[in-house]
Amino acid sequence: QVRLVQSGGGLVQSGGSLRLSCLASGFSLEYYAVGWFRQAPGKEREGVACMNHVGTIEYADDVKGRFTIARDNAKNTVYLQMNSLKPEDTGVYICAADPMLCSTARSMGAEFIFRRGEAYRGPGTQVTVEE
């Protein structure tokens, strides 16, 4: 059974840090592009960071220099290290995996990925950043 199990997240003060984890089972992340998306209250989902299977990384402009995506293929896990958090980073963070995840997100947008429903997706985890 394919699953993405997320951990991490929670409540943090502005300027703080959090690390999200996404553990895959039922398939090998090594051959997939993996990414993190978020949905802020009242807004559509947006891409945060994406890494393809050869390690090419893309970040949303507003998280560059603050967030780092990484993967550990031996542990079948992808991480999102979030530093210098801001209140506008608040939202539900969702990990996803799909062979063409990064290129699809870039060309079609995050909402397309979730509406199409083909990518493996985690359940989401809440991140709240307070002033």
Tab-separated table of N, CA, C and O in Angstrom:
chain	number	residue	atom	x	y	z
A	1	GLN	N	0.845	-1.186	0.000
A	1	GLN	CA	0.000	0.000	0.000
A	1	GLN	C	0.886	1.243	0.000
A	1	GLN	O	1.793	1.383	0.811
A	2	VAL	N	0.595	2.165	-0.911
A	2	VAL	CA	1.363	3.391	-0.999
A	2	VAL	C	0.886	4.378	0.057
A	2	VAL	O	-0.311	4.633	0.191
A	3	ARG	N	1.831	4.911	0.805
A	3	ARG	CA	1.505	5.914	1.818
A	3	ARG	C	2.616	6.933	1.914
A	3	ARG	O	3.794	6.623	1.714
A	4	LEU	N	2.213	8.164	2.234
A	4	LEU	CA	3.141	9.219	2.630
A	4	LEU	C	2.706	9.660	4.016
A	4	LEU	O	1.592	10.169	4.186
A	5	VAL	N	3.581	9.471	4.990
A	5	VAL	CA	3.253	9.803	6.372
A	5	VAL	C	4.074	11.014	6.780
A	5	VAL	O	5.306	10.970	6.759
A	6	GLN	N	3.375	12.065	7.154
A	6	GLN	CA	4.041	13.298	7.511
A	6	GLN	C	4.216	13.434	9.017
A	6	GLN	O	3.399	12.931	9.803
A	7	SER	N	5.263	14.141	9.400
A	7	SER	CA	5.487	14.468	10.809
A	7	SER	C	6.165	15.827	10.878
A	7	SER	O	6.703	16.330	9.880
A	8	GLY	N	6.166	16.390	12.058
A	8	GLY	CA	6.698	17.732	12.224
A	8	GLY	C	5.561	18.739	12.200
A	8	GLY	O	4.400	18.383	12.262
A	9	GLY	N	5.890	19.969	12.047
A	9	GLY	CA	4.879	21.003	12.053
A	9	GLY	C	4.549	21.428	13.474
A	9	GLY	O	5.161	20.987	14.437
A	10	GLY	N	3.579	22.322	13.583
A	10	GLY	CA	3.170	22.799	14.894
A	10	GLY	C	3.162	24.301	14.951
A	10	GLY	O	3.056	24.985	13.926
A	11	LEU	N	3.267	24.806	16.175
A	11	LEU	CA	3.201	26.244	16.431
A	11	LEU	C	4.597	26.761	16.760
A	11	LEU	O	5.312	26.169	17.573
A	12	VAL	N	4.961	27.874	16.136
A	12	VAL	CA	6.283	28.452	16.364
A	12	VAL	C	6.173	29.970	16.312
A	12	VAL	O	5.275	30.506	15.655
A	13	GLN	N	7.076	30.623	17.002
A	13	GLN	CA	7.119	32.082	16.963
A	13	GLN	C	7.818	32.548	15.691
A	13	GLN	O	8.656	31.834	15.116
A	14	SER	N	7.481	33.742	15.261
A	14	SER	CA	8.128	34.332	14.096
A	14	SER	C	9.645	34.338	14.296
A	14	SER	O	10.142	34.666	15.370
A	15	GLY	N	10.360	33.927	13.250
A	15	GLY	CA	11.816	33.813	13.322
A	15	GLY	C	12.302	32.438	13.715
A	15	GLY	O	13.497	32.151	13.630
A	16	GLY	N	11.387	31.580	14.129
A	16	GLY	CA	11.738	30.239	14.560
A	16	GLY	C	11.914	29.279	13.404
A	16	GLY	O	11.830	29.652	12.227
A	17	SER	N	12.151	28.017	13.766
A	17	SER	CA	12.406	26.982	12.773
A	17	SER	C	11.546	25.753	13.040
A	17	SER	O	11.181	25.466	14.186
A	18	LEU	N	11.256	25.036	11.981
A	18	LEU	CA	10.575	23.748	12.061
A	18	LEU	C	11.133	22.852	10.966
A	18	LEU	O	11.589	23.346	9.925
A	19	ARG	N	11.048	21.550	11.194
A	19	ARG	CA	11.398	20.592	10.151
A	19	ARG	C	10.249	19.632	9.945
A	19	ARG	O	9.748	19.020	10.892
A	20	LEU	N	9.845	19.535	8.693
A	20	LEU	CA	8.807	18.591	8.305
A	20	LEU	C	9.454	17.357	7.689
A	20	LEU	O	10.456	17.451	6.996
A	21	SER	N	8.852	16.218	7.960
A	21	SER	CA	9.316	14.961	7.380
A	21	SER	C	8.173	14.281	6.651
A	21	SER	O	7.004	14.431	7.026
A	22	CYS	N	8.534	13.529	5.633
A	22	CYS	CA	7.532	12.799	4.844
A	22	CYS	C	8.116	11.438	4.516
A	22	CYS	O	9.030	11.331	3.698
A	23	LEU	N	7.612	10.412	5.178
A	23	LEU	CA	8.105	9.049	5.023
A	23	LEU	C	7.228	8.298	4.035
A	23	LEU	O	6.014	8.205	4.218
A	24	ALA	N	7.857	7.772	3.002
A	24	ALA	CA	7.121	7.024	1.989
A	24	ALA	C	7.178	5.530	2.270
A	24	ALA	O	8.187	5.018	2.749
A	25	SER	N	6.100	4.858	1.965
A	25	SER	CA	6.075	3.397	2.019
A	25	SER	C	5.291	2.879	0.829
A	25	SER	O	4.429	3.573	0.287
A	26	GLY	N	5.637	1.685	0.390
A	26	GLY	CA	4.941	1.094	-0.739
A	26	GLY	C	5.556	1.436	-2.088
A	26	GLY	O	5.123	0.903	-3.107
A	27	PHE	N	6.516	2.337	-2.120
A	27	PHE	CA	7.230	2.678	-3.337
A	27	PHE	C	8.544	3.341	-2.930
A	27	PHE	O	8.718	3.745	-1.791
A	28	SER	N	9.460	3.442	-3.891
A	28	SER	CA	10.759	4.028	-3.605
A	28	SER	C	10.802	5.472	-4.079
A	28	SER	O	10.617	5.755	-5.268
A	29	LEU	N	11.055	6.389	-3.140
A	29	LEU	CA	11.137	7.805	-3.493
A	29	LEU	C	12.289	8.109	-4.445
A	29	LEU	O	12.265	9.130	-5.122
A	30	GLU	N	13.245	7.223	-4.492
A	30	GLU	CA	14.463	7.463	-5.269
A	30	GLU	C	14.156	7.791	-6.730
A	30	GLU	O	14.876	8.554	-7.360
A	31	TYR	N	13.074	7.219	-7.258
A	31	TYR	CA	12.777	7.380	-8.680
A	31	TYR	C	11.706	8.438	-8.936
A	31	TYR	O	11.208	8.558	-10.065
A	32	TYR	N	11.371	9.191	-7.901
A	32	TYR	CA	10.306	10.171	-8.010
A	32	TYR	C	10.818	11.592	-7.753
A	32	TYR	O	11.777	11.792	-7.002
A	33	ALA	N	10.173	12.561	-8.361
A	33	ALA	CA	10.306	13.937	-7.920
A	33	ALA	C	9.451	14.088	-6.670
A	33	ALA	O	8.351	13.517	-6.581
A	34	VAL	N	9.967	14.847	-5.704
A	34	VAL	CA	9.243	15.033	-4.444
A	34	VAL	C	9.116	16.525	-4.169
A	34	VAL	O	9.996	17.311	-4.536
A	35	GLY	N	8.046	16.895	-3.538
A	35	GLY	CA	7.849	18.311	-3.295
A	35	GLY	C	6.970	18.590	-2.090
A	35	GLY	O	6.325	17.693	-1.546
A	36	TRP	N	7.000	19.836	-1.698
A	36	TRP	CA	6.167	20.328	-0.598
A	36	TRP	C	5.274	21.446	-1.125
A	36	TRP	O	5.752	22.327	-1.848
A	37	PHE	N	4.037	21.374	-0.751
A	37	PHE	CA	3.060	22.388	-1.106
A	37	PHE	C	2.435	22.907	0.184
A	37	PHE	O	2.517	22.245	1.221
A	38	ARG	N	1.810	24.075	0.108
A	38	ARG	CA	1.112	24.571	1.290
A	38	ARG	C	-0.170	25.262	0.868
A	38	ARG	O	-0.289	25.751	-0.246
A	39	GLN	N	-1.100	25.274	1.817
A	39	GLN	CA	-2.358	25.970	1.593
A	39	GLN	C	-2.629	26.842	2.799
A	39	GLN	O	-2.840	26.337	3.907
A	40	ALA	N	-2.605	28.148	2.563
A	40	ALA	CA	-2.916	29.106	3.617
A	40	ALA	C	-4.425	29.267	3.713
A	40	ALA	O	-5.148	28.998	2.743
A	41	PRO	N	-4.919	29.695	4.849
A	41	PRO	CA	-6.360	29.867	5.004
A	41	PRO	C	-6.943	30.761	3.926
A	41	PRO	O	-6.459	31.865	3.688
A	42	GLY	N	-7.965	30.273	3.244
A	42	GLY	CA	-8.643	31.052	2.230
A	42	GLY	C	-7.910	31.188	0.915
A	42	GLY	O	-8.347	31.935	0.034
A	43	LYS	N	-6.808	30.460	0.754
A	43	LYS	CA	-6.023	30.568	-0.477
A	43	LYS	C	-5.873	29.211	-1.143
A	43	LYS	O	-6.095	28.165	-0.534
A	44	GLU	N	-5.499	29.227	-2.394
A	44	GLU	CA	-5.241	27.989	-3.115
A	44	GLU	C	-3.882	27.408	-2.706
A	44	GLU	O	-3.024	28.104	-2.179
A	45	ARG	N	-3.743	26.151	-3.003
A	45	ARG	CA	-2.459	25.511	-2.727
A	45	ARG	C	-1.374	26.098	-3.622
A	45	ARG	O	-1.627	26.463	-4.775
A	46	GLU	N	-0.174	26.166	-3.089
A	46	GLU	CA	0.954	26.686	-3.849
A	46	GLU	C	2.171	25.809	-3.597
A	46	GLU	O	2.298	25.186	-2.547
A	47	GLY	N	3.047	25.781	-4.577
A	47	GLY	CA	4.276	25.023	-4.421
A	47	GLY	C	5.255	25.768	-3.541
A	47	GLY	O	5.365	26.987	-3.621
A	48	VAL	N	5.953	25.033	-2.709
A	48	VAL	CA	6.954	25.612	-1.821
A	48	VAL	C	8.353	25.213	-2.273
A	48	VAL	O	9.238	26.046	-2.415
A	49	ALA	N	8.555	23.923	-2.466
A	49	ALA	CA	9.865	23.419	-2.871
A	49	ALA	C	9.682	22.099	-3.585
A	49	ALA	O	8.766	21.338	-3.258
A	50	CYS	N	10.556	21.839	-4.547
A	50	CYS	CA	10.453	20.600	-5.311
A	50	CYS	C	11.839	20.128	-5.691
A	50	CYS	O	12.715	20.944	-6.024
A	51	MET	N	12.034	18.818	-5.635
A	51	MET	CA	13.312	18.212	-6.021
A	51	MET	C	13.039	17.056	-6.959
A	51	MET	O	12.284	16.140	-6.602
A	52	ASN	N	13.641	17.081	-8.139
A	52	ASN	CA	13.405	15.956	-9.045
A	52	ASN	C	14.324	14.783	-8.681
A	52	ASN	O	15.112	14.861	-7.742
A	53	HIS	N	14.231	13.696	-9.447
A	53	HIS	CA	14.909	12.471	-9.032
A	53	HIS	C	16.420	12.562	-9.167
A	53	HIS	O	17.142	11.762	-8.569
A	54	VAL	N	16.922	13.562	-9.913
A	54	VAL	CA	18.374	13.721	-10.027
A	54	VAL	C	18.892	14.830	-9.112
A	54	VAL	O	20.072	15.155	-9.153
A	55	GLY	N	18.020	15.407	-8.334
A	55	GLY	CA	18.445	16.371	-7.323
A	55	GLY	C	18.317	17.832	-7.683
A	55	GLY	O	18.729	18.692	-6.895
A	56	THR	N	17.751	18.142	-8.829
A	56	THR	CA	17.529	19.540	-9.185
A	56	THR	C	16.410	20.100	-8.314
A	56	THR	O	15.351	19.494	-8.181
A	57	ILE	N	16.662	21.258	-7.714
A	57	ILE	CA	15.734	21.827	-6.733
A	57	ILE	C	15.175	23.157	-7.225
A	57	ILE	O	15.893	23.963	-7.818
A	58	GLU	N	13.901	23.356	-6.923
A	58	GLU	CA	13.246	24.624	-7.194
A	58	GLU	C	12.543	25.083	-5.916
A	58	GLU	O	11.962	24.267	-5.194
A	59	TYR	N	12.593	26.379	-5.668
A	59	TYR	CA	11.905	26.954	-4.511
A	59	TYR	C	10.985	28.077	-4.963
A	59	TYR	O	11.281	28.790	-5.928
A	60	ALA	N	9.918	28.271	-4.228
A	60	ALA	CA	9.111	29.462	-4.417
A	60	ALA	C	9.947	30.674	-4.001
A	60	ALA	O	10.783	30.586	-3.097
A	61	ASP	N	9.717	31.789	-4.663
A	61	ASP	CA	10.549	32.970	-4.409
A	61	ASP	C	10.532	33.396	-2.946
A	61	ASP	O	11.559	33.813	-2.403
A	62	ASP	N	9.376	33.279	-2.300
A	62	ASP	CA	9.285	33.822	-0.944
A	62	ASP	C	9.883	32.907	0.124
A	62	ASP	O	9.903	33.275	1.301
A	63	VAL	N	10.381	31.734	-0.268
A	63	VAL	CA	11.034	30.868	0.726
A	63	VAL	C	12.509	30.654	0.429
A	63	VAL	O	13.218	30.022	1.221
A	64	LYS	N	12.965	31.182	-0.691
A	64	LYS	CA	14.380	31.017	-1.039
A	64	LYS	C	15.276	31.601	0.054
A	64	LYS	O	15.037	32.705	0.543
A	65	GLY	N	16.286	30.841	0.408
A	65	GLY	CA	17.202	31.283	1.450
A	65	GLY	C	16.729	30.955	2.857
A	65	GLY	O	17.493	31.094	3.816
A	66	ARG	N	15.470	30.534	2.998
A	66	ARG	CA	14.926	30.212	4.320
A	66	ARG	C	14.560	28.729	4.447
A	66	ARG	O	14.703	28.153	5.511
A	67	PHE	N	14.058	28.139	3.379
A	67	PHE	CA	13.626	26.740	3.395
A	67	PHE	C	14.610	25.885	2.622
A	67	PHE	O	15.196	26.335	1.638
A	68	THR	N	14.756	24.649	3.055
A	68	THR	CA	15.624	23.706	2.368
A	68	THR	C	14.917	22.361	2.252
A	68	THR	O	14.473	21.790	3.259
A	69	ILE	N	14.812	21.876	1.014
A	69	ILE	CA	14.260	20.548	0.799
A	69	ILE	C	15.411	19.564	0.669
A	69	ILE	O	16.456	19.881	0.091
A	70	ALA	N	15.233	18.402	1.246
A	70	ALA	CA	16.267	17.374	1.170
A	70	ALA	C	15.603	16.009	1.169
A	70	ALA	O	14.462	15.859	1.616
A	71	ARG	N	16.313	15.055	0.634
A	71	ARG	CA	15.774	13.704	0.628
A	71	ARG	C	16.832	12.736	1.119
A	71	ARG	O	18.024	12.955	0.912
A	72	ASP	N	16.420	11.682	1.771
A	72	ASP	CA	17.292	10.598	2.197
A	72	ASP	C	16.711	9.330	1.593
A	72	ASP	O	15.739	8.770	2.116
A	73	ASN	N	17.262	8.922	0.479
A	73	ASN	CA	16.708	7.766	-0.219
A	73	ASN	C	16.818	6.491	0.615
A	73	ASN	O	15.963	5.612	0.513
A	74	ALA	N	17.854	6.399	1.429
A	74	ALA	CA	18.014	5.208	2.269
A	74	ALA	C	16.871	5.090	3.274
A	74	ALA	O	16.448	3.990	3.632
A	75	LYS	N	16.374	6.227	3.733
A	75	LYS	CA	15.260	6.231	4.678
A	75	LYS	C	13.917	6.434	3.981
A	75	LYS	O	12.883	6.483	4.640
A	76	ASN	N	13.971	6.592	2.654
A	76	ASN	CA	12.741	6.820	1.877
A	76	ASN	C	11.950	8.005	2.420
A	76	ASN	O	10.713	7.938	2.541
A	77	THR	N	12.660	9.059	2.740
A	77	THR	CA	12.064	10.209	3.408
A	77	THR	C	12.513	11.505	2.747
A	77	THR	O	13.665	11.631	2.318
A	78	VAL	N	11.601	12.456	2.672
A	78	VAL	CA	11.918	13.794	2.205
A	78	VAL	C	11.639	14.754	3.345
A	78	VAL	O	10.719	14.546	4.142
A	79	TYR	N	12.455	15.793	3.437
A	79	TYR	CA	12.375	16.740	4.530
A	79	TYR	C	12.178	18.160	3.990
A	79	TYR	O	12.532	18.469	2.857
A	80	LEU	N	11.638	19.005	4.829
A	80	LEU	CA	11.594	20.439	4.556
A	80	LEU	C	12.046	21.148	5.831
A	80	LEU	O	11.321	21.141	6.834
A	81	GLN	N	13.238	21.710	5.787
A	81	GLN	CA	13.742	22.502	6.895
A	81	GLN	C	13.318	23.940	6.669
A	81	GLN	O	13.619	24.517	5.618
A	82	MET	N	12.619	24.497	7.639
A	82	MET	CA	12.077	25.845	7.500
A	82	MET	C	12.684	26.729	8.587
A	82	MET	O	12.469	26.472	9.781
A	83	ASN	N	13.436	27.717	8.171
A	83	ASN	CA	14.080	28.658	9.089
A	83	ASN	C	13.524	30.057	8.879
A	83	ASN	O	12.891	30.337	7.858
A	84	SER	N	13.763	30.914	9.850
A	84	SER	CA	13.310	32.312	9.764
A	84	SER	C	11.845	32.379	9.373
A	84	SER	O	11.453	33.153	8.486
A	85	LEU	N	11.036	31.596	10.030
A	85	LEU	CA	9.628	31.514	9.689
A	85	LEU	C	8.910	32.835	9.927
A	85	LEU	O	9.232	33.584	10.856
A	86	LYS	N	7.934	33.100	9.069
A	86	LYS	CA	7.142	34.318	9.122
A	86	LYS	C	5.669	33.946	9.277
A	86	LYS	O	5.266	32.856	8.882
A	87	PRO	N	4.869	34.842	9.785
A	87	PRO	CA	3.426	34.546	9.897
A	87	PRO	C	2.791	34.158	8.569
A	87	PRO	O	1.888	33.320	8.536
A	88	GLU	N	3.271	34.726	7.484
A	88	GLU	CA	2.703	34.382	6.174
A	88	GLU	C	3.076	32.975	5.714
A	88	GLU	O	2.576	32.519	4.680
A	89	ASP	N	3.942	32.294	6.430
A	89	ASP	CA	4.234	30.886	6.135
A	89	ASP	C	3.185	29.949	6.734
A	89	ASP	O	3.222	28.741	6.488
A	90	THR	N	2.280	30.471	7.501
A	90	THR	CA	1.231	29.671	8.126
A	90	THR	C	0.374	28.974	7.076
A	90	THR	O	-0.001	29.576	6.074
A	91	GLY	N	0.104	27.695	7.321
A	91	GLY	CA	-0.741	26.946	6.412
A	91	GLY	C	-0.607	25.457	6.645
A	91	GLY	O	0.129	25.016	7.536
A	92	VAL	N	-1.307	24.703	5.836
A	92	VAL	CA	-1.196	23.247	5.849
A	92	VAL	C	-0.163	22.856	4.799
A	92	VAL	O	-0.305	23.213	3.630
A	93	TYR	N	0.831	22.124	5.227
A	93	TYR	CA	1.915	21.712	4.344
A	93	TYR	C	1.711	20.252	3.939
A	93	TYR	O	1.485	19.394	4.807
A	94	ILE	N	1.816	20.014	2.649
A	94	ILE	CA	1.527	18.700	2.095
A	94	ILE	C	2.713	18.230	1.266
A	94	ILE	O	3.189	18.976	0.404
A	95	CYS	N	3.184	17.017	1.529
A	95	CYS	CA	4.235	16.469	0.681
A	95	CYS	C	3.600	15.660	-0.446
A	95	CYS	O	2.483	15.149	-0.309
A	96	ALA	N	4.303	15.580	-1.558
A	96	ALA	CA	3.784	14.862	-2.717
A	96	ALA	C	4.938	14.240	-3.485
A	96	ALA	O	6.076	14.707	-3.397
A	97	ALA	N	4.628	13.204	-4.226
A	97	ALA	CA	5.625	12.525	-5.042
A	97	ALA	C	4.991	12.088	-6.349
A	97	ALA	O	3.869	11.563	-6.376
A	98	ASP	N	5.715	12.288	-7.419
A	98	ASP	CA	5.246	11.931	-8.754
A	98	ASP	C	6.461	12.040	-9.670
A	98	ASP	O	7.302	12.915	-9.478
A	99	PRO	N	6.589	11.188	-10.660
A	99	PRO	CA	7.776	11.270	-11.518
A	99	PRO	C	7.965	12.636	-12.177
A	99	PRO	O	9.103	13.065	-12.387
A	100	MET	N	6.878	13.311	-12.491
A	100	MET	CA	6.964	14.606	-13.179
A	100	MET	C	6.470	15.748	-12.305
A	100	MET	O	6.030	16.779	-12.809
A	101	LEU	N	6.583	15.595	-10.989
A	101	LEU	CA	5.961	16.553	-10.079
A	101	LEU	C	6.455	17.976	-10.306
A	101	LEU	O	5.658	18.914	-10.394
A	102	CYS	N	7.742	18.174	-10.360
A	102	CYS	CA	8.291	19.532	-10.429
A	102	CYS	C	7.931	20.214	-11.738
A	102	CYS	O	7.504	21.383	-11.748
A	103	SER	N	8.069	19.533	-12.841
A	103	SER	CA	7.757	20.145	-14.133
A	103	SER	C	6.266	20.403	-14.260
A	103	SER	O	5.849	21.424	-14.819
A	104	THR	N	5.442	19.520	-13.734
A	104	THR	CA	3.998	19.730	-13.784
A	104	THR	C	3.597	20.913	-12.923
A	104	THR	O	2.783	21.753	-13.318
A	105	ALA	N	4.182	20.997	-11.713
A	105	ALA	CA	3.865	22.123	-10.829
A	105	ALA	C	4.287	23.435	-11.473
A	105	ALA	O	3.592	24.448	-11.375
A	106	ARG	N	5.420	23.424	-12.152
A	106	ARG	CA	5.930	24.642	-12.772
A	106	ARG	C	5.047	25.082	-13.939
A	106	ARG	O	4.760	26.255	-14.097
A	107	SER	N	4.610	24.152	-14.716
A	107	SER	CA	3.866	24.504	-15.932
A	107	SER	C	2.367	24.623	-15.706
A	107	SER	O	1.711	25.447	-16.348
A	108	MET	N	1.827	23.822	-14.788
A	108	MET	CA	0.376	23.772	-14.629
A	108	MET	C	-0.096	24.315	-13.285
A	108	MET	O	-1.283	24.559	-13.109
A	109	GLY	N	0.790	24.456	-12.328
A	109	GLY	CA	0.404	24.977	-11.022
A	109	GLY	C	0.073	23.879	-10.035
A	109	GLY	O	-0.204	22.737	-10.401
A	110	ALA	N	0.095	24.243	-8.760
A	110	ALA	CA	-0.117	23.267	-7.698
A	110	ALA	C	-1.531	22.708	-7.702
A	110	ALA	O	-1.743	21.511	-7.492
A	111	GLU	N	-2.516	23.552	-7.944
A	111	GLU	CA	-3.905	23.086	-7.885
A	111	GLU	C	-4.171	22.002	-8.916
A	111	GLU	O	-4.926	21.061	-8.669
A	112	PHE	N	-3.533	22.106	-10.077
A	112	PHE	CA	-3.711	21.090	-11.116
A	112	PHE	C	-3.276	19.721	-10.607
A	112	PHE	O	-3.928	18.712	-10.851
A	113	ILE	N	-2.151	19.698	-9.886
A	113	ILE	CA	-1.632	18.429	-9.381
A	113	ILE	C	-2.639	17.783	-8.441
A	113	ILE	O	-2.897	16.579	-8.517
A	114	PHE	N	-3.206	18.572	-7.565
A	114	PHE	CA	-4.135	18.004	-6.590
A	114	PHE	C	-5.471	17.668	-7.209
A	114	PHE	O	-6.103	16.676	-6.847
A	115	ARG	N	-5.914	18.440	-8.169
A	115	ARG	CA	-7.199	18.128	-8.816
A	115	ARG	C	-7.069	16.881	-9.690
A	115	ARG	O	-7.983	16.059	-9.748
A	116	ARG	N	-5.920	16.723	-10.356
A	116	ARG	CA	-5.726	15.548	-11.199
A	116	ARG	C	-5.672	14.278	-10.356
A	116	ARG	O	-6.148	13.227	-10.757
A	117	GLY	N	-5.057	14.417	-9.157
A	117	GLY	CA	-5.112	13.314	-8.214
A	117	GLY	C	-4.208	12.143	-8.502
A	117	GLY	O	-4.387	11.070	-7.918
A	118	GLU	N	-3.231	12.292	-9.387
A	118	GLU	CA	-2.368	11.165	-9.728
A	118	GLU	C	-1.139	11.075	-8.836
A	118	GLU	O	-0.586	9.999	-8.634
A	119	ALA	N	-0.702	12.203	-8.302
A	119	ALA	CA	0.493	12.203	-7.454
A	119	ALA	C	0.177	11.575	-6.108
A	119	ALA	O	-0.945	11.675	-5.600
A	120	TYR	N	1.163	10.895	-5.541
A	120	TYR	CA	1.025	10.429	-4.164
A	120	TYR	C	1.112	11.648	-3.247
A	120	TYR	O	1.963	12.517	-3.439
A	121	ARG	N	0.236	11.710	-2.270
A	121	ARG	CA	0.174	12.892	-1.417
A	121	ARG	C	0.056	12.484	0.043
A	121	ARG	O	-0.592	11.483	0.378
A	122	GLY	N	0.688	13.291	0.905
A	122	GLY	CA	0.519	13.099	2.325
A	122	GLY	C	-0.769	13.751	2.802
A	122	GLY	O	-1.437	14.461	2.046
A	123	PRO	N	-1.118	13.544	4.060
A	123	PRO	CA	-2.375	14.069	4.593
A	123	PRO	C	-2.312	15.552	4.923
A	123	PRO	O	-3.360	16.188	5.109
A	124	GLY	N	-1.107	16.116	4.992
A	124	GLY	CA	-0.971	17.512	5.373
A	124	GLY	C	-0.679	17.657	6.854
A	124	GLY	O	-1.103	16.828	7.668
A	125	THR	N	0.065	18.693	7.166
A	125	THR	CA	0.366	18.997	8.557
A	125	THR	C	0.330	20.506	8.750
A	125	THR	O	0.766	21.259	7.887
A	126	GLN	N	-0.229	20.924	9.873
A	126	GLN	CA	-0.424	22.354	10.112
A	126	GLN	C	0.863	22.994	10.616
A	126	GLN	O	1.531	22.475	11.527
A	127	VAL	N	1.180	24.121	10.023
A	127	VAL	CA	2.279	24.975	10.505
A	127	VAL	C	1.673	26.336	10.817
A	127	VAL	O	1.032	26.941	9.956
A	128	THR	N	1.851	26.782	12.043
A	128	THR	CA	1.330	28.085	12.450
A	128	THR	C	2.474	28.915	13.001
A	128	THR	O	3.175	28.483	13.916
A	129	VAL	N	2.647	30.088	12.415
A	129	VAL	CA	3.708	30.989	12.843
A	129	VAL	C	3.070	32.229	13.458
A	129	VAL	O	2.319	32.938	12.782
A	130	GLU	N	3.356	32.472	14.711
A	130	GLU	CA	2.785	33.623	15.413
A	130	GLU	C	3.797	34.761	15.469
A	130	GLU	O	5.011	34.534	15.481
A	131	GLU	N	3.241	35.975	15.528
A	131	GLU	CA	4.096	37.166	15.607
A	131	GLU	C	4.928	37.122	16.883
A	131	GLU	O	4.440	36.687	17.924
